[in-house]
Amino acid sequence: MGNKARLESPVGSLTLTERDGGIAALDWGRFGGEAETDVLREAVAELEAYFSGALQNFSVPLKPKGSAFQQKFYNSLCAIPYGETRTYGELAAELDVSAQAIGQGCGANPLAILIPCHRVLGATSLGGYSGRQGIETKVALLKLEGAAGLLI
């Protein structure tokens, strides 16, 4: 089950779940309480700093579940710099899979924001987003990171 902590953010209530010394899930909604572990306190502090514009790279340990390919995919997402984007096709070519597989992987990302799937766009559109409020949340995160020029 894991320890949980809640955070109010500009994109809504977020709940973080810690398992085995790392953040294993970020859920949209209020399901947790106060951060009672060092890892949860660190994650909440880093997200607050991110939303205030003071943090560009997360250092809190992440422990998403997934196959070896999913872990490689998550690492590829984390390698996209703050304020930059990649297309589904670019990531697909890098990982030798289909663009649809990249879209499905983004949709199944258990650590949205921390593993920045919002930085992945379609070739001619914004693509989708699985977070609360969908594409509106993706746009808000891209604007926060200064990638708003891509939206015009």
PDB file of C-alpha atoms in Angstrom:
ATOM      1  CA  MET A   1       0.000   0.000   0.000  1.00  0.00           C
ATOM      2  CA  GLY A   2       2.720   2.518   0.908  1.00  0.00           C
ATOM      3  CA  ASN A   3       2.815   5.834   2.730  1.00  0.00           C
ATOM      4  CA  LYS A   4       0.897   8.717   1.162  1.00  0.00           C
ATOM      5  CA  ALA A   5       1.065  12.491   1.187  1.00  0.00           C
ATOM      6  CA  ARG A   6      -1.238  15.086  -0.331  1.00  0.00           C
ATOM      7  CA  LEU A   7      -0.211  18.291  -2.084  1.00  0.00           C
ATOM      8  CA  GLU A   8      -2.382  21.128  -3.341  1.00  0.00           C
ATOM      9  CA  SER A   9      -0.951  22.366  -6.643  1.00  0.00           C
ATOM     10  CA  PRO A  10      -1.898  24.747  -9.457  1.00  0.00           C
ATOM     11  CA  VAL A  11      -3.128  21.720 -11.425  1.00  0.00           C
ATOM     12  CA  GLY A  12      -5.241  20.322  -8.572  1.00  0.00           C
ATOM     13  CA  SER A  13      -4.847  18.020  -5.605  1.00  0.00           C
ATOM     14  CA  LEU A  14      -2.064  15.467  -5.965  1.00  0.00           C
ATOM     15  CA  THR A  15      -1.398  12.383  -3.861  1.00  0.00           C
ATOM     16  CA  LEU A  16       2.055  10.854  -3.706  1.00  0.00           C
ATOM     17  CA  THR A  17       2.669   7.245  -2.719  1.00  0.00           C
ATOM     18  CA  GLU A  18       6.020   6.061  -1.384  1.00  0.00           C
ATOM     19  CA  ARG A  19       7.121   2.443  -1.609  1.00  0.00           C
ATOM     20  CA  ASP A  20      10.540   0.975  -0.873  1.00  0.00           C
ATOM     21  CA  GLY A  21      12.215   4.356  -0.353  1.00  0.00           C
ATOM     22  CA  GLY A  22      10.984   6.026  -3.530  1.00  0.00           C
ATOM     23  CA  ILE A  23       7.916   7.673  -5.016  1.00  0.00           C
ATOM     24  CA  ALA A  24       5.915   4.972  -6.787  1.00  0.00           C
ATOM     25  CA  ALA A  25       2.775   6.865  -7.795  1.00  0.00           C
ATOM     26  CA  LEU A  26       1.359  10.331  -8.273  1.00  0.00           C
ATOM     27  CA  ASP A  27      -2.429  10.337  -8.359  1.00  0.00           C
ATOM     28  CA  TRP A  28      -4.816  13.182  -9.144  1.00  0.00           C
ATOM     29  CA  GLY A  29      -7.050  13.776  -6.138  1.00  0.00           C
ATOM     30  CA  ARG A  30      -7.018  13.776  -2.349  1.00  0.00           C
ATOM     31  CA  PHE A  31      -6.130  10.329  -1.078  1.00  0.00           C
ATOM     32  CA  GLY A  32      -3.300  10.988   1.364  1.00  0.00           C
ATOM     33  CA  GLY A  33      -2.406  12.842   4.479  1.00  0.00           C
ATOM     34  CA  GLU A  34       0.615  14.670   5.757  1.00  0.00           C
ATOM     35  CA  ALA A  35       4.070  13.733   4.499  1.00  0.00           C
ATOM     36  CA  GLU A  36       5.386  11.506   7.290  1.00  0.00           C
ATOM     37  CA  THR A  37       8.607  10.206   5.727  1.00  0.00           C
ATOM     38  CA  ASP A  38      11.738  11.948   4.500  1.00  0.00           C
ATOM     39  CA  VAL A  39      11.093  10.836   0.905  1.00  0.00           C
ATOM     40  CA  LEU A  40       7.517  12.142   0.947  1.00  0.00           C
ATOM     41  CA  ARG A  41       8.614  15.431   2.518  1.00  0.00           C
ATOM     42  CA  GLU A  42      11.311  15.771  -0.157  1.00  0.00           C
ATOM     43  CA  ALA A  43       8.838  14.995  -2.955  1.00  0.00           C
ATOM     44  CA  VAL A  44       6.296  17.524  -1.674  1.00  0.00           C
ATOM     45  CA  ALA A  45       9.007  20.183  -1.288  1.00  0.00           C
ATOM     46  CA  GLU A  46      10.352  19.513  -4.793  1.00  0.00           C
ATOM     47  CA  LEU A  47       6.890  19.687  -6.367  1.00  0.00           C
ATOM     48  CA  GLU A  48       6.150  22.939  -4.519  1.00  0.00           C
ATOM     49  CA  ALA A  49       9.459  24.365  -5.780  1.00  0.00           C
ATOM     50  CA  TYR A  50       8.676  23.150  -9.320  1.00  0.00           C
ATOM     51  CA  PHE A  51       5.262  24.827  -9.302  1.00  0.00           C
ATOM     52  CA  SER A  52       6.787  28.067  -7.967  1.00  0.00           C
ATOM     53  CA  GLY A  53       9.322  28.069 -10.821  1.00  0.00           C
ATOM     54  CA  ALA A  54      12.299  27.473  -8.524  1.00  0.00           C
ATOM     55  CA  LEU A  55      13.078  23.848  -9.537  1.00  0.00           C
ATOM     56  CA  GLN A  56      13.683  22.357 -12.966  1.00  0.00           C
ATOM     57  CA  ASN A  57      15.029  18.887 -12.137  1.00  0.00           C
ATOM     58  CA  PHE A  58      13.597  16.470  -9.603  1.00  0.00           C
ATOM     59  CA  SER A  59      16.050  14.517  -7.462  1.00  0.00           C
ATOM     60  CA  VAL A  60      13.631  12.633  -5.214  1.00  0.00           C
ATOM     61  CA  PRO A  61      14.037   8.858  -5.723  1.00  0.00           C
ATOM     62  CA  LEU A  62      11.424   7.453  -8.108  1.00  0.00           C
ATOM     63  CA  LYS A  63      10.295   3.821  -8.004  1.00  0.00           C
ATOM     64  CA  PRO A  64       7.681   3.307 -10.720  1.00  0.00           C
ATOM     65  CA  LYS A  65       6.700  -0.279 -11.360  1.00  0.00           C
ATOM     66  CA  GLY A  66       7.242  -1.557 -14.865  1.00  0.00           C
ATOM     67  CA  SER A  67       9.060  -3.855 -17.243  1.00  0.00           C
ATOM     68  CA  ALA A  68      12.629  -3.250 -18.380  1.00  0.00           C
ATOM     69  CA  PHE A  69      11.250  -1.463 -21.464  1.00  0.00           C
ATOM     70  CA  GLN A  70       8.969   0.732 -19.332  1.00  0.00           C
ATOM     71  CA  GLN A  71      11.931   1.706 -17.135  1.00  0.00           C
ATOM     72  CA  LYS A  72      13.922   2.617 -20.276  1.00  0.00           C
ATOM     73  CA  PHE A  73      10.926   4.623 -21.515  1.00  0.00           C
ATOM     74  CA  TYR A  74      10.633   6.482 -18.185  1.00  0.00           C
ATOM     75  CA  ASN A  75      14.356   7.287 -18.338  1.00  0.00           C
ATOM     76  CA  SER A  76      13.872   8.694 -21.852  1.00  0.00           C
ATOM     77  CA  LEU A  77      11.069  10.941 -20.603  1.00  0.00           C
ATOM     78  CA  CYS A  78      13.216  12.148 -17.702  1.00  0.00           C
ATOM     79  CA  ALA A  79      15.986  13.003 -20.172  1.00  0.00           C
ATOM     80  CA  ILE A  80      13.792  15.600 -21.915  1.00  0.00           C
ATOM     81  CA  PRO A  81      15.033  18.905 -20.486  1.00  0.00           C
ATOM     82  CA  TYR A  82      12.750  21.301 -18.629  1.00  0.00           C
ATOM     83  CA  GLY A  83      11.022  23.638 -21.072  1.00  0.00           C
ATOM     84  CA  GLU A  84      11.708  21.393 -24.074  1.00  0.00           C
ATOM     85  CA  THR A  85       9.556  18.849 -25.844  1.00  0.00           C
ATOM     86  CA  ARG A  86       9.876  15.791 -28.045  1.00  0.00           C
ATOM     87  CA  THR A  87       7.344  14.221 -30.376  1.00  0.00           C
ATOM     88  CA  TYR A  88       5.876  10.766 -30.013  1.00  0.00           C
ATOM     89  CA  GLY A  89       7.672   9.925 -33.259  1.00  0.00           C
ATOM     90  CA  GLU A  90      11.066  11.120 -32.033  1.00  0.00           C
ATOM     91  CA  LEU A  91      10.818   8.990 -28.895  1.00  0.00           C
ATOM     92  CA  ALA A  92       9.519   6.062 -30.940  1.00  0.00           C
ATOM     93  CA  ALA A  93      12.561   6.228 -33.215  1.00  0.00           C
ATOM     94  CA  GLU A  94      14.895   6.494 -30.217  1.00  0.00           C
ATOM     95  CA  LEU A  95      13.347   3.444 -28.527  1.00  0.00           C
ATOM     96  CA  ASP A  96      12.603   1.493 -31.742  1.00  0.00           C
ATOM     97  CA  VAL A  97       8.859   1.197 -31.104  1.00  0.00           C
ATOM     98  CA  SER A  98       5.732   2.706 -32.652  1.00  0.00           C
ATOM     99  CA  ALA A  99       4.513   6.216 -31.872  1.00  0.00           C
ATOM    100  CA  GLN A 100       1.323   4.568 -30.586  1.00  0.00           C
ATOM    101  CA  ALA A 101       3.393   2.607 -28.044  1.00  0.00           C
ATOM    102  CA  ILE A 102       4.869   5.908 -26.840  1.00  0.00           C
ATOM    103  CA  GLY A 103       1.372   7.372 -26.500  1.00  0.00           C
ATOM    104  CA  GLN A 104       0.204   4.335 -24.541  1.00  0.00           C
ATOM    105  CA  GLY A 105       3.284   4.541 -22.322  1.00  0.00           C
ATOM    106  CA  CYS A 106       2.627   8.201 -21.599  1.00  0.00           C
ATOM    107  CA  GLY A 107      -0.996   7.398 -20.754  1.00  0.00           C
ATOM    108  CA  ALA A 108       0.113   4.696 -18.307  1.00  0.00           C
ATOM    109  CA  ASN A 109       2.831   6.803 -16.632  1.00  0.00           C
ATOM    110  CA  PRO A 110       2.322   6.363 -12.857  1.00  0.00           C
ATOM    111  CA  LEU A 111       4.380   9.467 -12.030  1.00  0.00           C
ATOM    112  CA  ALA A 112       3.081  12.231 -14.285  1.00  0.00           C
ATOM    113  CA  ILE A 113       4.888  15.538 -13.718  1.00  0.00           C
ATOM    114  CA  LEU A 114       7.819  13.791 -11.960  1.00  0.00           C
ATOM    115  CA  ILE A 115       8.316  11.673 -15.092  1.00  0.00           C
ATOM    116  CA  PRO A 116       7.447  14.453 -17.556  1.00  0.00           C
ATOM    117  CA  CYS A 117       5.149  12.891 -20.148  1.00  0.00           C
ATOM    118  CA  HIS A 118       3.606  16.362 -20.620  1.00  0.00           C
ATOM    119  CA  ARG A 119       6.740  17.188 -22.639  1.00  0.00           C
ATOM    120  CA  VAL A 120       5.723  14.719 -25.372  1.00  0.00           C
ATOM    121  CA  LEU A 121       3.698  16.165 -28.248  1.00  0.00           C
ATOM    122  CA  GLY A 122       2.158  14.909 -31.454  1.00  0.00           C
ATOM    123  CA  ALA A 123       3.817  15.859 -34.731  1.00  0.00           C
ATOM    124  CA  THR A 124       0.980  18.274 -35.559  1.00  0.00           C
ATOM    125  CA  SER A 125      -0.891  18.604 -32.267  1.00  0.00           C
ATOM    126  CA  LEU A 126      -0.429  18.634 -28.517  1.00  0.00           C
ATOM    127  CA  GLY A 127      -1.389  14.974 -28.260  1.00  0.00           C
ATOM    128  CA  GLY A 128      -3.197  13.795 -25.145  1.00  0.00           C
ATOM    129  CA  TYR A 129      -2.632  13.897 -21.414  1.00  0.00           C
ATOM    130  CA  SER A 130      -3.848  11.523 -18.736  1.00  0.00           C
ATOM    131  CA  GLY A 131      -3.749  13.977 -15.829  1.00  0.00           C
ATOM    132  CA  ARG A 132      -6.807  15.586 -14.334  1.00  0.00           C
ATOM    133  CA  GLN A 133      -8.333  18.122 -16.751  1.00  0.00           C
ATOM    134  CA  GLY A 134      -6.490  16.351 -19.605  1.00  0.00           C
ATOM    135  CA  ILE A 135      -4.993  18.649 -22.199  1.00  0.00           C
ATOM    136  CA  GLU A 136      -5.633  21.753 -20.053  1.00  0.00           C
ATOM    137  CA  THR A 137      -3.229  20.373 -17.454  1.00  0.00           C
ATOM    138  CA  LYS A 138      -0.647  19.565 -20.137  1.00  0.00           C
ATOM    139  CA  VAL A 139      -0.879  23.144 -21.433  1.00  0.00           C
ATOM    140  CA  ALA A 140      -0.553  24.542 -17.890  1.00  0.00           C
ATOM    141  CA  LEU A 141       2.596  22.471 -17.253  1.00  0.00           C
ATOM    142  CA  LEU A 142       4.147  23.494 -20.585  1.00  0.00           C
ATOM    143  CA  LYS A 143       3.382  27.160 -19.852  1.00  0.00           C
ATOM    144  CA  LEU A 144       4.930  26.824 -16.391  1.00  0.00           C
ATOM    145  CA  GLU A 145       8.113  25.497 -18.029  1.00  0.00           C
ATOM    146  CA  GLY A 146       8.231  28.299 -20.587  1.00  0.00           C
ATOM    147  CA  ALA A 147       7.364  26.042 -23.494  1.00  0.00           C
ATOM    148  CA  ALA A 148       4.233  28.111 -24.240  1.00  0.00           C
ATOM    149  CA  GLY A 149       5.704  29.286 -27.573  1.00  0.00           C
ATOM    150  CA  LEU A 150       5.003  25.795 -28.844  1.00  0.00           C
ATOM    151  CA  LEU A 151       1.307  26.275 -28.179  1.00  0.00           C
ATOM    152  CA  ILE A 152       0.769  29.218 -30.523  1.00  0.00           C
TER     153      ILE A 152
END
